[in-house]
mmCIF file of C-alpha atoms in Angstrom:
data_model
loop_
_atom_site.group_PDB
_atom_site.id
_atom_site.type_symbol
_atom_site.label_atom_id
_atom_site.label_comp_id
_atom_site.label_asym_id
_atom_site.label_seq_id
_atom_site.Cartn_x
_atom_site.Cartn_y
_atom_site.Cartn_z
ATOM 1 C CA UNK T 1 7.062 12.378 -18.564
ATOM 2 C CA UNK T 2 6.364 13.207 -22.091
ATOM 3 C CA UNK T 3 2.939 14.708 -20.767
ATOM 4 C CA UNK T 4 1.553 11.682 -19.265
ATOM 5 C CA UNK T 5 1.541 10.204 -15.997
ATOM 6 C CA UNK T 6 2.552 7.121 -14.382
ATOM 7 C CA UNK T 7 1.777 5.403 -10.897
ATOM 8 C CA UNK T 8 2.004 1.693 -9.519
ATOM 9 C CA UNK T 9 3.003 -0.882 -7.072
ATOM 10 C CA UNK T 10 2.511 -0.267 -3.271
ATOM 11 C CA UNK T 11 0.757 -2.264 -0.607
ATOM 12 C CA UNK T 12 -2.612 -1.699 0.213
ATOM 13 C CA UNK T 13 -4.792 -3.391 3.137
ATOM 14 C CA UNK T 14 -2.587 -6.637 3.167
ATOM 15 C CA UNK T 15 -2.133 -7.070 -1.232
ATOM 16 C CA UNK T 16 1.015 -6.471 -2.820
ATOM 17 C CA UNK T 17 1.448 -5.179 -6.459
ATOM 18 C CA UNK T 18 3.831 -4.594 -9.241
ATOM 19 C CA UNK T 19 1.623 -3.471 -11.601
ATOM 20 C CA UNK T 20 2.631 0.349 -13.377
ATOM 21 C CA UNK T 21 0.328 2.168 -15.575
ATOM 22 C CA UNK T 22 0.513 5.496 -18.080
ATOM 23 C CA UNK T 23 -2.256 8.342 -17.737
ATOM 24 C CA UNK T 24 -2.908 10.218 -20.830
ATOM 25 C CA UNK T 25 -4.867 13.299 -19.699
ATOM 26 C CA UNK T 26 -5.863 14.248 -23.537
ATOM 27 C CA UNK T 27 -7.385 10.810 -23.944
ATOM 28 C CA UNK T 28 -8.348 10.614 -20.676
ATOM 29 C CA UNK T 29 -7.189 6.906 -20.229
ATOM 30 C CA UNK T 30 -4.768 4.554 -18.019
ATOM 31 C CA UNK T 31 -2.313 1.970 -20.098
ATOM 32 C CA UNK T 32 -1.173 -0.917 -18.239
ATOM 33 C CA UNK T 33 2.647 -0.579 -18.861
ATOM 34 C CA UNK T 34 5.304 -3.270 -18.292
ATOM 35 C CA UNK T 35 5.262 -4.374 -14.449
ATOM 36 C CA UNK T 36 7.670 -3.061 -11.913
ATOM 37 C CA UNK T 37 10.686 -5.926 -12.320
ATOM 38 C CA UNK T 38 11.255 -6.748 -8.629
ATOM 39 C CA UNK T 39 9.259 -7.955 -5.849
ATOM 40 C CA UNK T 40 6.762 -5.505 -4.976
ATOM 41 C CA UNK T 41 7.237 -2.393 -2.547
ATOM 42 C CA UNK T 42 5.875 0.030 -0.509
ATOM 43 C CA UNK T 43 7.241 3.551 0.404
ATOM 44 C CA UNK T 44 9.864 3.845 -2.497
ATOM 45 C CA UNK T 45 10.555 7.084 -4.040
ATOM 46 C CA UNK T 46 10.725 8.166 -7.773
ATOM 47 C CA UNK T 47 11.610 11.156 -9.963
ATOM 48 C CA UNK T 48 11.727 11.750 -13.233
ATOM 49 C CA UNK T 49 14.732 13.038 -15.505
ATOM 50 C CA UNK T 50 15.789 13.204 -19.075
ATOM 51 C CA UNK T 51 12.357 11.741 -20.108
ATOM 52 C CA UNK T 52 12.726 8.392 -18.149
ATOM 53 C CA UNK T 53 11.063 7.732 -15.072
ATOM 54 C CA UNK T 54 13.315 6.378 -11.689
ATOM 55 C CA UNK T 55 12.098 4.573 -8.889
ATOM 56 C CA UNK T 56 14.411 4.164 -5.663
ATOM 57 C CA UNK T 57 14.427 2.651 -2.340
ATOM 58 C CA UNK T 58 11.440 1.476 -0.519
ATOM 59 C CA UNK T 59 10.718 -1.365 1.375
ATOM 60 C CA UNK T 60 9.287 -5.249 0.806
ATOM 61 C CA UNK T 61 5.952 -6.101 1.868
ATOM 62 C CA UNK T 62 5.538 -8.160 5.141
ATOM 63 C CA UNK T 63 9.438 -8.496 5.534
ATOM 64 C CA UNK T 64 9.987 -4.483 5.392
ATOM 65 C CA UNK T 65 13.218 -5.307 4.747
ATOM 66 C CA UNK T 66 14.366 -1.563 3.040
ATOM 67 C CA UNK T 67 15.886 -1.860 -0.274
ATOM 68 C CA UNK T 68 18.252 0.525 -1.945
ATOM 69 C CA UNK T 69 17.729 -0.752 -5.959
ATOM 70 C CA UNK T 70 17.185 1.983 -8.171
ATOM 71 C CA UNK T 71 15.546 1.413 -11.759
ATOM 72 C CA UNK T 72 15.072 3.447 -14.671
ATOM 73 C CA UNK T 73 11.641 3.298 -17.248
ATOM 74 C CA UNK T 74 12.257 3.761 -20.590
ATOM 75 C CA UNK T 75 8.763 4.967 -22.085
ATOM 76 C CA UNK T 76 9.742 3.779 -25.576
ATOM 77 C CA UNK T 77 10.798 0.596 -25.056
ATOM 78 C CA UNK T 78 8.237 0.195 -21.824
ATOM 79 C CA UNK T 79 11.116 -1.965 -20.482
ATOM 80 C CA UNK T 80 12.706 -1.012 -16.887
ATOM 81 C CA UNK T 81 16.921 -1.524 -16.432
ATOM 82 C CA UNK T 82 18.314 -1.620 -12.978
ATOM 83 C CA UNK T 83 20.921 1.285 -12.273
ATOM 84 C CA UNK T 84 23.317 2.042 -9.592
ATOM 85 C CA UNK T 85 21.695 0.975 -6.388
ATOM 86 C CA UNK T 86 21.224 3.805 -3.458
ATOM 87 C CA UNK T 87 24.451 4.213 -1.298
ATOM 88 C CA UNK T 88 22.148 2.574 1.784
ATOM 89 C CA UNK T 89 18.762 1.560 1.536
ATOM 90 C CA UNK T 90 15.921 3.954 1.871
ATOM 91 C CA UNK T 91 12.428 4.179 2.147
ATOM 92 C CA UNK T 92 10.242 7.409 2.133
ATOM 93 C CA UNK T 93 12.936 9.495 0.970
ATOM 94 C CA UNK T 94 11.998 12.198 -1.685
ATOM 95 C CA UNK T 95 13.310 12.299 -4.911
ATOM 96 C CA UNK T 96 13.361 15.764 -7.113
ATOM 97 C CA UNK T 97 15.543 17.110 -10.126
ATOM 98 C CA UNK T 98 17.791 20.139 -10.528
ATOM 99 C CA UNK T 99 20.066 20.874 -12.801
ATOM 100 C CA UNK T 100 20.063 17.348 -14.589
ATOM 101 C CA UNK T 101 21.027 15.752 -11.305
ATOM 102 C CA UNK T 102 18.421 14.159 -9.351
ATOM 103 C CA UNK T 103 18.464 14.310 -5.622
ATOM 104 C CA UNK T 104 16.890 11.967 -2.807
ATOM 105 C CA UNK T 105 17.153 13.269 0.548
ATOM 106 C CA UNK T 106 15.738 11.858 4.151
ATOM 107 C CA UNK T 107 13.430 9.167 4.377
ATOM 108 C CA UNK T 108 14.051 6.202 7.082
ATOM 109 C CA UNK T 109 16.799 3.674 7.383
ATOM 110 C CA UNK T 110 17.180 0.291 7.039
ATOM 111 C CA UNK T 111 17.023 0.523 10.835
ATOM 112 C CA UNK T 112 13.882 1.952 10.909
ATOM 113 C CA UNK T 113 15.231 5.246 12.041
ATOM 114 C CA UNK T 114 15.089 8.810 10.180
ATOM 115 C CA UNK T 115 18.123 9.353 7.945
ATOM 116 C CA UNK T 116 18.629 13.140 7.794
ATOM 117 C CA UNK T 117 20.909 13.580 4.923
ATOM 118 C CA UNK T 118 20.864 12.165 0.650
ATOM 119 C CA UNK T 119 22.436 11.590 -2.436
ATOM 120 C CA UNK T 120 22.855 12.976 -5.640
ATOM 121 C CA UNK T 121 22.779 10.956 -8.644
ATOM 122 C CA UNK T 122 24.783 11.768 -11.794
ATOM 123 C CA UNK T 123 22.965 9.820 -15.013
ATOM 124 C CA UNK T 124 26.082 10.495 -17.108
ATOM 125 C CA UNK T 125 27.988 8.624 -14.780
ATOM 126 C CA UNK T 126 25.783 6.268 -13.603
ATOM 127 C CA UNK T 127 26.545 7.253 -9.687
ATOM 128 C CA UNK T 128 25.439 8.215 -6.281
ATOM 129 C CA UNK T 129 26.906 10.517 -4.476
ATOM 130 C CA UNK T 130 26.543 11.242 -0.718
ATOM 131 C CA UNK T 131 25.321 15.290 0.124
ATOM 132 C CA UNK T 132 24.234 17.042 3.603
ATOM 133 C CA UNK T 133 20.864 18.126 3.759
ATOM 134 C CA UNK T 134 20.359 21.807 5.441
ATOM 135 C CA UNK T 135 18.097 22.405 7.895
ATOM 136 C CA UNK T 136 18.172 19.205 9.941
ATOM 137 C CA UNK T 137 14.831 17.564 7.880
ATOM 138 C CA UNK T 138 14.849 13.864 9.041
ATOM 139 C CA UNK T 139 11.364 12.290 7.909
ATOM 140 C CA UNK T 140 8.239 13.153 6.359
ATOM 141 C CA UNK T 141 8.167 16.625 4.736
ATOM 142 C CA UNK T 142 7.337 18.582 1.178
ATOM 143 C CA UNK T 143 9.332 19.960 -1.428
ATOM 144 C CA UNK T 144 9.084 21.532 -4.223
ATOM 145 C CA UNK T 145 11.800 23.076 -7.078
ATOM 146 C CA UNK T 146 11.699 26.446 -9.130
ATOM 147 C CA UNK T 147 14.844 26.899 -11.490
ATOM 148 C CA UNK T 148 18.058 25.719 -9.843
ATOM 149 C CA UNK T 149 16.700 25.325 -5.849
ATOM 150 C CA UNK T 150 14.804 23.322 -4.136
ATOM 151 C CA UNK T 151 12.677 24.438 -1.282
ATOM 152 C CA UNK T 152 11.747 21.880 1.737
ATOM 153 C CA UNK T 153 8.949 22.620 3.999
ATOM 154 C CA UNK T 154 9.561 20.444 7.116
ATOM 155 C CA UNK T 155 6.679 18.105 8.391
ATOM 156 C CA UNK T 156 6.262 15.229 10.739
ATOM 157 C CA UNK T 157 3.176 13.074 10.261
ATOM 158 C CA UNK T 158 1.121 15.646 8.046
ATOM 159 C CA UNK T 159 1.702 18.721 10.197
ATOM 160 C CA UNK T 160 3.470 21.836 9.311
ATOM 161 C CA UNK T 161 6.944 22.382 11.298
ATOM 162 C CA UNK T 162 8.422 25.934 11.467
ATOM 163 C CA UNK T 163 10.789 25.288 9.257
ATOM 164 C CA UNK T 164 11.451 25.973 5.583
ATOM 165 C CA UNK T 165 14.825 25.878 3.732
ATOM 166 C CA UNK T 166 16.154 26.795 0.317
ATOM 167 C CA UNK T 167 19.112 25.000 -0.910
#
């Protein structure tokens, strides 16, 4: 965002954090920024759009109860705001931008299963909409954008499938 970097909270070896930071690759440097505003998690998603950064989904530490807040990080203010939560909570899903809509597809249920299909989210309205994902991608995969599509490259654990769809 803005040429800089951010990264925080997760769960690592049995410790929880909130904590978010800023890298600034011309100064070299991490910033501690204002801490993530709910109770830690692990696997949650994020993409960035319009300059702020968005973090989605995921699950809570110990519990692994999945979650489907959404919040939004205003770099100026370094202040987060909650926005319209995830139609069904989601953790692992993957998050990318197209067209100034933002898009989370896949990732696992709150029943621990693979959900094979997303949402589109509208920041002028402030809304999540349901979509079908192509291709039948359930969990655990790569994508990447280049103008207006998105290309998925199926995986399961870190190996290639024989799949790869443009939508």
């Amino acid at each position: 965002i803005n040429g800089k970097g951010y990264a925080g909270m997760g769960w690592f070896s049995g410790y929880s954090t909130s904590l978010f930071y800023e890298y600034d690759p011309v100064s070299n440097n991490w910033t501690q920024k204002a801490s993530y505003p709910t109770n830690t998690v692990h696997d949650a998603g994020s993409f960035s759009l319009n300059n702020e950064g968005y973090v989605y989904g995921g699950a809570v530490p110990y519990s692994n109860a999945v979650q489907a807040v959404t919040y939004k990080y205003n770099t100026l203010s370094n202040s987060w705001s909650s926005v319209a939560p995830l139609p069904t909570g989601l953790r692992c899903g993957v998050g990318y931008v197209l067209n100034n809509m933002a898009y989370v597809i896949n990732g696992e249920s709150p029943s621990g299963t693979p959900y094979g299909a997303g949402f589109r989210y509208d920041p002028i309205t402030n809304n999540w909409t349901s979509i079908s994902v192509p291709g039948g991608f359930t969990y655990r995969y790569n994508i990447a954008t280049k103008d207006s599509e998105a290309f998925v490259i199926k995986t399961l654990y870190g190996t290639f499938g024989n799949n790869m769809n443009e939508f």
